[in-house]
Coordinates of N, CA and C in Angstrom, one line a residue:
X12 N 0.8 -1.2 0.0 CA 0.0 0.0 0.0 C 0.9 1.3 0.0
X13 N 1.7 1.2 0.8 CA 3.2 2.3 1.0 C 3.3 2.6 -0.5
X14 N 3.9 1.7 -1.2 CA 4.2 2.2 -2.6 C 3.5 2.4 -3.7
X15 N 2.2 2.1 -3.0 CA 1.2 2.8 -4.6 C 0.7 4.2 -3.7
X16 N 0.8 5.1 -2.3 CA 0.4 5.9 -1.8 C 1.9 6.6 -2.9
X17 N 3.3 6.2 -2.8 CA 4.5 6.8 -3.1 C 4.5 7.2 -4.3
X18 N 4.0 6.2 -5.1 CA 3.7 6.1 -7.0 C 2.7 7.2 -7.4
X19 N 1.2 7.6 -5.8 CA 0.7 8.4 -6.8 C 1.2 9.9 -6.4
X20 N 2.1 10.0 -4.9 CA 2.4 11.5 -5.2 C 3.1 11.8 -6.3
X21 N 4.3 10.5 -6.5 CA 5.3 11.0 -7.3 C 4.7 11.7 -8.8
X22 N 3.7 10.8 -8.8 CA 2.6 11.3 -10.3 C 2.2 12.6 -10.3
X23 N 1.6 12.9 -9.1 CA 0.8 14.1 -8.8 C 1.8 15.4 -8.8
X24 N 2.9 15.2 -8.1 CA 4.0 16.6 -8.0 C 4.5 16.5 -9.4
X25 N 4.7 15.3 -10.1 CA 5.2 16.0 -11.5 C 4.4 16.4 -12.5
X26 N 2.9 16.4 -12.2 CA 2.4 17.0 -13.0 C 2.0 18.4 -12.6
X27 N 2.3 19.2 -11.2 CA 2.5 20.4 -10.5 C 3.5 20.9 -11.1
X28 N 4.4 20.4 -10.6 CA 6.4 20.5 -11.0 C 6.3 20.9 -12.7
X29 N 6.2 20.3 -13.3 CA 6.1 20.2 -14.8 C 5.1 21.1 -15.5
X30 N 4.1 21.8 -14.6 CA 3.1 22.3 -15.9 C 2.1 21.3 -16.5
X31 N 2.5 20.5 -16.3 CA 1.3 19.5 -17.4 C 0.1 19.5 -17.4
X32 N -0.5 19.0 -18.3 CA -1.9 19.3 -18.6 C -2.8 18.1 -18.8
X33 N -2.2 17.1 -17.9 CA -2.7 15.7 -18.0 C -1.9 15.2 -16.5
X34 N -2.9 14.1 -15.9 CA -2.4 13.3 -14.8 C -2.7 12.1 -14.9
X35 N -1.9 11.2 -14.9 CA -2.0 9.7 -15.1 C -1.5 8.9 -13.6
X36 N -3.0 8.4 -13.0 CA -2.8 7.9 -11.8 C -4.0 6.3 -11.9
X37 N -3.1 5.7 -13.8 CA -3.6 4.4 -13.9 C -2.9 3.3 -13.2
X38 N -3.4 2.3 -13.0 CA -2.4 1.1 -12.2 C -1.9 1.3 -10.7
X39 N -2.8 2.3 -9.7 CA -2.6 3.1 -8.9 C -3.0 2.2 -7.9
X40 N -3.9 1.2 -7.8 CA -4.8 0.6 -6.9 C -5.2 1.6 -5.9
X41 N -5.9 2.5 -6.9 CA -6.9 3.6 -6.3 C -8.2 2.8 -6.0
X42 N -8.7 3.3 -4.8 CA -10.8 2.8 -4.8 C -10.8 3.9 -4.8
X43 N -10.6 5.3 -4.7 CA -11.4 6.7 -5.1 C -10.0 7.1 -5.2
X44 N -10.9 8.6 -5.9 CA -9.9 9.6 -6.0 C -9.2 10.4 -4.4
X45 N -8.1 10.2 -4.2 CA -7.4 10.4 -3.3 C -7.5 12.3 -2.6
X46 N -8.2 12.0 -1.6 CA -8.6 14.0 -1.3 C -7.3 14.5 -1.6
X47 N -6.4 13.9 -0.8 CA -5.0 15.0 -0.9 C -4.8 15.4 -2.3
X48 N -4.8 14.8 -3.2 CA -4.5 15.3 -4.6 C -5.6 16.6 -4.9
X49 N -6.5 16.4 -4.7 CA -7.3 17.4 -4.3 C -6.7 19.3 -4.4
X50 N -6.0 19.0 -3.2 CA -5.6 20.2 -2.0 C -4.2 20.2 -3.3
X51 N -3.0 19.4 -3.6 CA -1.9 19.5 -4.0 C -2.0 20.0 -5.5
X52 N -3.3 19.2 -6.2 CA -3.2 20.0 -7.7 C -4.5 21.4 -7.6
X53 N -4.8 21.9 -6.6 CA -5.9 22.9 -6.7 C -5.3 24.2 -7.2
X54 N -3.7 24.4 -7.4 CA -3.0 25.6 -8.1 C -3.3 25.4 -9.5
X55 N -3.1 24.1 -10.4 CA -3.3 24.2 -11.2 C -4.5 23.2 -12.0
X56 N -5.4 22.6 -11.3 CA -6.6 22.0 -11.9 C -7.1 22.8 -13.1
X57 N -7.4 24.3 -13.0 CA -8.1 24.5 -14.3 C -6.9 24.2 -15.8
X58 N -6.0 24.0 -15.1 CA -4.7 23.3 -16.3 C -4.8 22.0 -17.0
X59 N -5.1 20.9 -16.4 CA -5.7 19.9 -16.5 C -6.5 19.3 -17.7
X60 N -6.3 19.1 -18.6 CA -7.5 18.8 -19.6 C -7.2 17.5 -19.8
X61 N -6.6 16.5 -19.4 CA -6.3 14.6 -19.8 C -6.2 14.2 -18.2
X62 N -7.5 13.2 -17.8 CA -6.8 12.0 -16.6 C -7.2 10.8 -16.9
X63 N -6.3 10.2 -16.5 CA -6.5 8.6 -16.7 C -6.3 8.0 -15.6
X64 N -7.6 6.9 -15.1 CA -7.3 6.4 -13.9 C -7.9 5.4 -13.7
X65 N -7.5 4.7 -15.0 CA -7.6 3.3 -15.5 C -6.7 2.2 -14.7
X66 N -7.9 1.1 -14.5 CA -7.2 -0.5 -14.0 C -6.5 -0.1 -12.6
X67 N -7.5 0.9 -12.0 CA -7.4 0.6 -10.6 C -8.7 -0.1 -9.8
X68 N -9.0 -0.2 -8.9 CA -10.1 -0.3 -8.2 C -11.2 0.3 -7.7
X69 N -11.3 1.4 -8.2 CA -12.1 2.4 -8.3 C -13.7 2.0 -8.6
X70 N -14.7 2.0 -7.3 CA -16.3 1.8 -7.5 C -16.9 3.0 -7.8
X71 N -16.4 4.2 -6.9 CA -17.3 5.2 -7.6 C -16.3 6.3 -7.4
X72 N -17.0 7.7 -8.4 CA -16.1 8.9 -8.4 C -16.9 9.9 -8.0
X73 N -15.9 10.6 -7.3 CA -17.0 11.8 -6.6 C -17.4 13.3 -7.1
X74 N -18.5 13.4 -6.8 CA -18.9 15.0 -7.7 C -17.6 16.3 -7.4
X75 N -17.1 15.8 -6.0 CA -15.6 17.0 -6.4 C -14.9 17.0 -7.1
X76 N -14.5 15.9 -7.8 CA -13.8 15.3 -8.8 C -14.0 16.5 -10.2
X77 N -15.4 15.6 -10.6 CA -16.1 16.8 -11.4 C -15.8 18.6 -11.3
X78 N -15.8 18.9 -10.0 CA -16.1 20.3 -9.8 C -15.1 21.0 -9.6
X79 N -13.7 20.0 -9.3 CA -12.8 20.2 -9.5 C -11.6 20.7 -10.6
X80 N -11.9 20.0 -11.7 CA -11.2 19.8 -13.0 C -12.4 20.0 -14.2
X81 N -13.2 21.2 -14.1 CA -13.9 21.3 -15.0 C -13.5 21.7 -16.6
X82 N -11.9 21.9 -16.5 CA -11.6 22.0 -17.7 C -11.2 20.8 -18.8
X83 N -11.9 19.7 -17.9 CA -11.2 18.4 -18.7 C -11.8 18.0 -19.7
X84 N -10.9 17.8 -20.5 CA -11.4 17.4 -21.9 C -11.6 15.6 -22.5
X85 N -10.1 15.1 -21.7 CA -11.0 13.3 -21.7 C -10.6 12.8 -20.4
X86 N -11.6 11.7 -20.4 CA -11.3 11.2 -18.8 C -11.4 9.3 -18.9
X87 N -10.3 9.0 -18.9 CA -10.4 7.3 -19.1 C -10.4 6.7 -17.3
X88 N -11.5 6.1 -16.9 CA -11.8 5.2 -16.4 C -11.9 3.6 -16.2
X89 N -11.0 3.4 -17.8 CA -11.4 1.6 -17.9 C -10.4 0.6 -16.8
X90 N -11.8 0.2 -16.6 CA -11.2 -1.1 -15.9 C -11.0 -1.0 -14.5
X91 N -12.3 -0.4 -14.1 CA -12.2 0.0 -12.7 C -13.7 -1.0 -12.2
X92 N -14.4 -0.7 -11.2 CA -15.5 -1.1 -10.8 C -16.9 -0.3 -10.7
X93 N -16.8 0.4 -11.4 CA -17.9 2.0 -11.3 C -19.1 1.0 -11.6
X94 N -20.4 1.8 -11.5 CA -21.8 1.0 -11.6 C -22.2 2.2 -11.7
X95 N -21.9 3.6 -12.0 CA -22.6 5.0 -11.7 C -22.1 5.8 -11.5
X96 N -22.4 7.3 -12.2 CA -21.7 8.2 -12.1 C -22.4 9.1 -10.9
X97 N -21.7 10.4 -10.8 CA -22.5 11.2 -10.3 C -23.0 12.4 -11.4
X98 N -24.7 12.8 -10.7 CA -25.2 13.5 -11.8 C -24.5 15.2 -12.3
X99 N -23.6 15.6 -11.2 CA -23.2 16.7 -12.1 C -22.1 16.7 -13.3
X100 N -22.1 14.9 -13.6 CA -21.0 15.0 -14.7 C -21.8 15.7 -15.6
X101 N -22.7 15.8 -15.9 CA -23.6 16.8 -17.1 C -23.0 18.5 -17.1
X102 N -22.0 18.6 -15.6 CA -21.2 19.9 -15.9 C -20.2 20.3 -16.8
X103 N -19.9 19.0 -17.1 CA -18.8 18.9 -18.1 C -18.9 19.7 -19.1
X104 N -18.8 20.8 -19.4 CA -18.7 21.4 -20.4 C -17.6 21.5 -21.6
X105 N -16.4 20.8 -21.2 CA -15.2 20.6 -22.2 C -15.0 19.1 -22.4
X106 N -15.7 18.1 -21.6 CA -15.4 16.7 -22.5 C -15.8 15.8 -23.5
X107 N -14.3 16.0 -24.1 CA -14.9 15.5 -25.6 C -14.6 13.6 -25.6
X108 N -13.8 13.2 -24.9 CA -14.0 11.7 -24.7 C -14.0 10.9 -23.2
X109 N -14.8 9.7 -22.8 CA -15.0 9.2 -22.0 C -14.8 7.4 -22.3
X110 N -13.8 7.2 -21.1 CA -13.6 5.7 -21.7 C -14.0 5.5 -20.2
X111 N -15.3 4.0 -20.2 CA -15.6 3.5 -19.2 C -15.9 2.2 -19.6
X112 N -14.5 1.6 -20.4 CA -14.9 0.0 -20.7 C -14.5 -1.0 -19.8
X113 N -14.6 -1.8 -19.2 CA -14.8 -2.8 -18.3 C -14.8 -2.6 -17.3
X114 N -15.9 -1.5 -16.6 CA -16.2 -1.6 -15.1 C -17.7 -2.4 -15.1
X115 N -18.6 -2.0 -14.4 CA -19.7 -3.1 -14.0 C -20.9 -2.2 -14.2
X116 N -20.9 -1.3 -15.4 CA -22.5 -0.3 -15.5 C -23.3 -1.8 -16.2
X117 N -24.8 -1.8 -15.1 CA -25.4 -2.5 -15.3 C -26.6 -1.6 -16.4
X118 N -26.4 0.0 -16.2 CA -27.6 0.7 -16.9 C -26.3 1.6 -18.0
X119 N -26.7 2.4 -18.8 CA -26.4 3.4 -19.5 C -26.2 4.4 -18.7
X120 N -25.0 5.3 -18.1 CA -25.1 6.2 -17.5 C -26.0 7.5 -18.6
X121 N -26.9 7.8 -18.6 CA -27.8 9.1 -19.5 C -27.3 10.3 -19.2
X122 N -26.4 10.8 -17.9 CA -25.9 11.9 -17.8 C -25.2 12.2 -18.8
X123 N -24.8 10.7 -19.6 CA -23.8 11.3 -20.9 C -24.4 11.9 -21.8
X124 N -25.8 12.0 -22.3 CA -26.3 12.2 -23.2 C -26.1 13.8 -23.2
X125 N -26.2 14.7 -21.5 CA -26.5 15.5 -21.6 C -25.2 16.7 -21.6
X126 N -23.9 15.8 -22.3 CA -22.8 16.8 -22.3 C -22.4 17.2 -24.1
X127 N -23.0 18.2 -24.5 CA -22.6 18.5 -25.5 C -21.6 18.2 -26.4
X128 N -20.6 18.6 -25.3 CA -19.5 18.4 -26.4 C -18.6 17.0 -26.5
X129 N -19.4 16.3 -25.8 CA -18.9 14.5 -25.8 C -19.1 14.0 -27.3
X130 N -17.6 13.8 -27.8 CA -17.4 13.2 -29.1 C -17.7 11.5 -29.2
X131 N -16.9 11.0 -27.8 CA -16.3 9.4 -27.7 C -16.8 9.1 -26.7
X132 N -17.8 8.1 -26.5 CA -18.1 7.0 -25.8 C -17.8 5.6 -25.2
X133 N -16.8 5.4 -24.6 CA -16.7 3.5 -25.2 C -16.9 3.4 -23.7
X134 N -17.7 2.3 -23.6 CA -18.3 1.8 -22.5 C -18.5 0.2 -22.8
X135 N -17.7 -0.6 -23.8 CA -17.0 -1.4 -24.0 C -16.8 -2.4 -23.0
X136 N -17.3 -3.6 -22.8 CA -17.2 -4.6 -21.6 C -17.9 -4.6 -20.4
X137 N -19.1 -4.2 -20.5 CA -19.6 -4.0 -19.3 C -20.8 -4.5 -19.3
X138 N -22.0 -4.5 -18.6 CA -23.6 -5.3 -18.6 C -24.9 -4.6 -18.8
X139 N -24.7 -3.7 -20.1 CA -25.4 -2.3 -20.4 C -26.4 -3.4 -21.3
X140 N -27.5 -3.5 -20.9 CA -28.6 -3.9 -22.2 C -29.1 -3.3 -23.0
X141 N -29.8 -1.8 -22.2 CA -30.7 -1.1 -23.0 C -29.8 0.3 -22.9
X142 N -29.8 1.3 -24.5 CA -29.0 1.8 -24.4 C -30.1 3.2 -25.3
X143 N -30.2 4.4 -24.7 CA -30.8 5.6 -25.3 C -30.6 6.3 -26.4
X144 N -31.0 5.2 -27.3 CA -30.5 5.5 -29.4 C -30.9 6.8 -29.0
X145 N -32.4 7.4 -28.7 CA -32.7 8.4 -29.5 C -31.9 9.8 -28.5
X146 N -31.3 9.7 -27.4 CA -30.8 10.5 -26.5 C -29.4 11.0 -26.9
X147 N -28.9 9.7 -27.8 CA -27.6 9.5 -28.5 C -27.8 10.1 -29.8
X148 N -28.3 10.4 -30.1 CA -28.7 10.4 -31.5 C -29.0 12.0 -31.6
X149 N -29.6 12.6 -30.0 CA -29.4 13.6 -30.4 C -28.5 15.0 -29.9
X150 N -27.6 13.9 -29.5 CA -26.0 15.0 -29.5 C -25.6 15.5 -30.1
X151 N -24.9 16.4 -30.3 CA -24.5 17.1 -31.3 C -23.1 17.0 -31.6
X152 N -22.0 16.4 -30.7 CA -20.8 16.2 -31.2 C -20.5 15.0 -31.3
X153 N -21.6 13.9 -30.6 CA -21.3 12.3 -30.6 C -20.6 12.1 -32.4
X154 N -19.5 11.4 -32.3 CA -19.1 10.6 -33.6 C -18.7 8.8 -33.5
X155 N -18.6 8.7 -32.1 CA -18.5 7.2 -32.1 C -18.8 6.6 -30.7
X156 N -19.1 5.5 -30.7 CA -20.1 5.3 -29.6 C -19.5 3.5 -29.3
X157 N -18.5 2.8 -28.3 CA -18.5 1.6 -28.2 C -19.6 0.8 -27.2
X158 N -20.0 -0.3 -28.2 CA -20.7 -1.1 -26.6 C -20.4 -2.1 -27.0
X159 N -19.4 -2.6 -27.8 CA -19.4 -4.4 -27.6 C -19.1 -4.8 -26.3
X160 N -19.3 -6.2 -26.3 CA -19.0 -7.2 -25.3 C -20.3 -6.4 -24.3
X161 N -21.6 -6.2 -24.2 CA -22.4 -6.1 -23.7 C -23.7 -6.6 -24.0
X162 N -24.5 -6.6 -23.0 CA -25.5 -8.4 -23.2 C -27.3 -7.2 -24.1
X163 N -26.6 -6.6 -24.9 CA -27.6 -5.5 -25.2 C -28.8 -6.9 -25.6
X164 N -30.2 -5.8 -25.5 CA -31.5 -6.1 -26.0 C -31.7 -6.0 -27.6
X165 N -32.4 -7.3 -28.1 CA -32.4 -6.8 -29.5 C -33.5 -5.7 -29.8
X166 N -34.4 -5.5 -29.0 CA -34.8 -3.9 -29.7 C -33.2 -2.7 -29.3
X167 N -32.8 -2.5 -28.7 CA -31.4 -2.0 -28.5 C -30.7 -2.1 -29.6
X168 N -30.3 -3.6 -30.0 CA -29.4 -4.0 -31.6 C -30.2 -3.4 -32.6
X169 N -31.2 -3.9 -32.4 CA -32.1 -3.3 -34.1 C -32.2 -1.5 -34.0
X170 N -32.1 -0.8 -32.8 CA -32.2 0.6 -33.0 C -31.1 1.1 -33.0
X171 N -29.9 0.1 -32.9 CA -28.5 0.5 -33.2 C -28.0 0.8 -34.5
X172 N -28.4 -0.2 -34.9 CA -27.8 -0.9 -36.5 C -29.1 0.5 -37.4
X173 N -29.8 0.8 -36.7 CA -30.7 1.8 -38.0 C -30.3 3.3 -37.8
X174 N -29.3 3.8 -36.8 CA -28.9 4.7 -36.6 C -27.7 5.3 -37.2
X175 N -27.8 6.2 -37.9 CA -26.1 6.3 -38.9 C -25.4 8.1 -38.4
X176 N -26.0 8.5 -37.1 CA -25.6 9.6 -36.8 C -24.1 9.6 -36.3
X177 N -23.8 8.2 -35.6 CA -22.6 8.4 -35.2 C -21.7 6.9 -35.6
X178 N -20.6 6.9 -35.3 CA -19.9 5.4 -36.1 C -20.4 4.8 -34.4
X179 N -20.9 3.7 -34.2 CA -21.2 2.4 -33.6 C -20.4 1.2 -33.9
X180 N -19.7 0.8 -32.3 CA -18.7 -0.8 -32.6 C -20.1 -1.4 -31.4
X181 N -20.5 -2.3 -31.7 CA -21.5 -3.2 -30.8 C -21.6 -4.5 -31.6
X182 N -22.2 -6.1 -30.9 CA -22.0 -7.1 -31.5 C -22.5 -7.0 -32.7
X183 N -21.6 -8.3 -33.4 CA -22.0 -8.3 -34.6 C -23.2 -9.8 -34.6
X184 N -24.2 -9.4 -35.7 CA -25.5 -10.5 -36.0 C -24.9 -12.1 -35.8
X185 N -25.2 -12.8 -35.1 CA -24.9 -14.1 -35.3 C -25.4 -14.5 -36.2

């Protein structure tokens, strides 16, 4: 535990230290986002526009998170345990991609529908059946949307496959 608390300062001061505009605290064996990082990047969070905090252990993320780093532009999650966001992700006013493939959403999070400028979806691996064609469909920057490896409904498949607003990877017809 010592050395993944060590791994994520070291991460966190060099992206203080450095200027950067991205923080990678994947492989962290994080379950949440850590307060202290919080307090340590609050000089430069509106700097921030890339985090990745993939293939940790991560169940859920907190609306500070969000309220935090509102200038973020993508935010990769895969491979965590999430089942749910919280509803002010719809604050998102700058994210253009979201990767939440192999955690455990049993529904469609629909907050996604309500962020404009979300280009990239992939929610990829996870136990999503029923999925909001017409909510998706009427975004305005969506261009690609993943759901394979998910146990979708065939009214879901058939209102996938008739949809040509954005490129769709979901199963293919046996």
């Amino acid at each position: 535990m010592a050395e993944a608390v060590v791994n994520v300062a070291r991460r966190v001061n060099a992206t203080v230290e450095e200027g950067r505009d991205h923080l990678d605290l994947s492989n962290c064996k994080l379950i949440s986002f850590p307060d202290g990082v919080f307090k340590v990047l609050s000089s430069v969070s509106e700097n921030i526009r890339v985090i990745t905090l993939a293939d940790n252990e991560m169940k859920a993320i907190s609306s500070k998170f969000f309220s935090t780093f509102t200038q973020l532009r993508e935010l990769d999650l895969h491979g965590n345990v999430l089942t749910k966001l919280p509803d002010c992700l719809e604050e998102m006013k700058h994210l253009t991609s979201i990767d939440l493939a192999n955690n455990n959403f049993s529904a469609f999070p629909e907050k996604l529908t309500q962020i404009a400028t979300l280009e990239r979806i992939n929610l990829e691996g996870n136990n999503i059946t029923e999925i909001p064609v017409d909510k998706l469909s009427a975004m305005p920057a969506l261009k690609w949307l993943n759901v394979m490896a998910n146990p979708l409904d065939a009214n879901t498949q058939s209102a996938l496959t008739s949809t040509r607003n954005f490129e769709i990877l979901s199963q293919r017809e046996s």
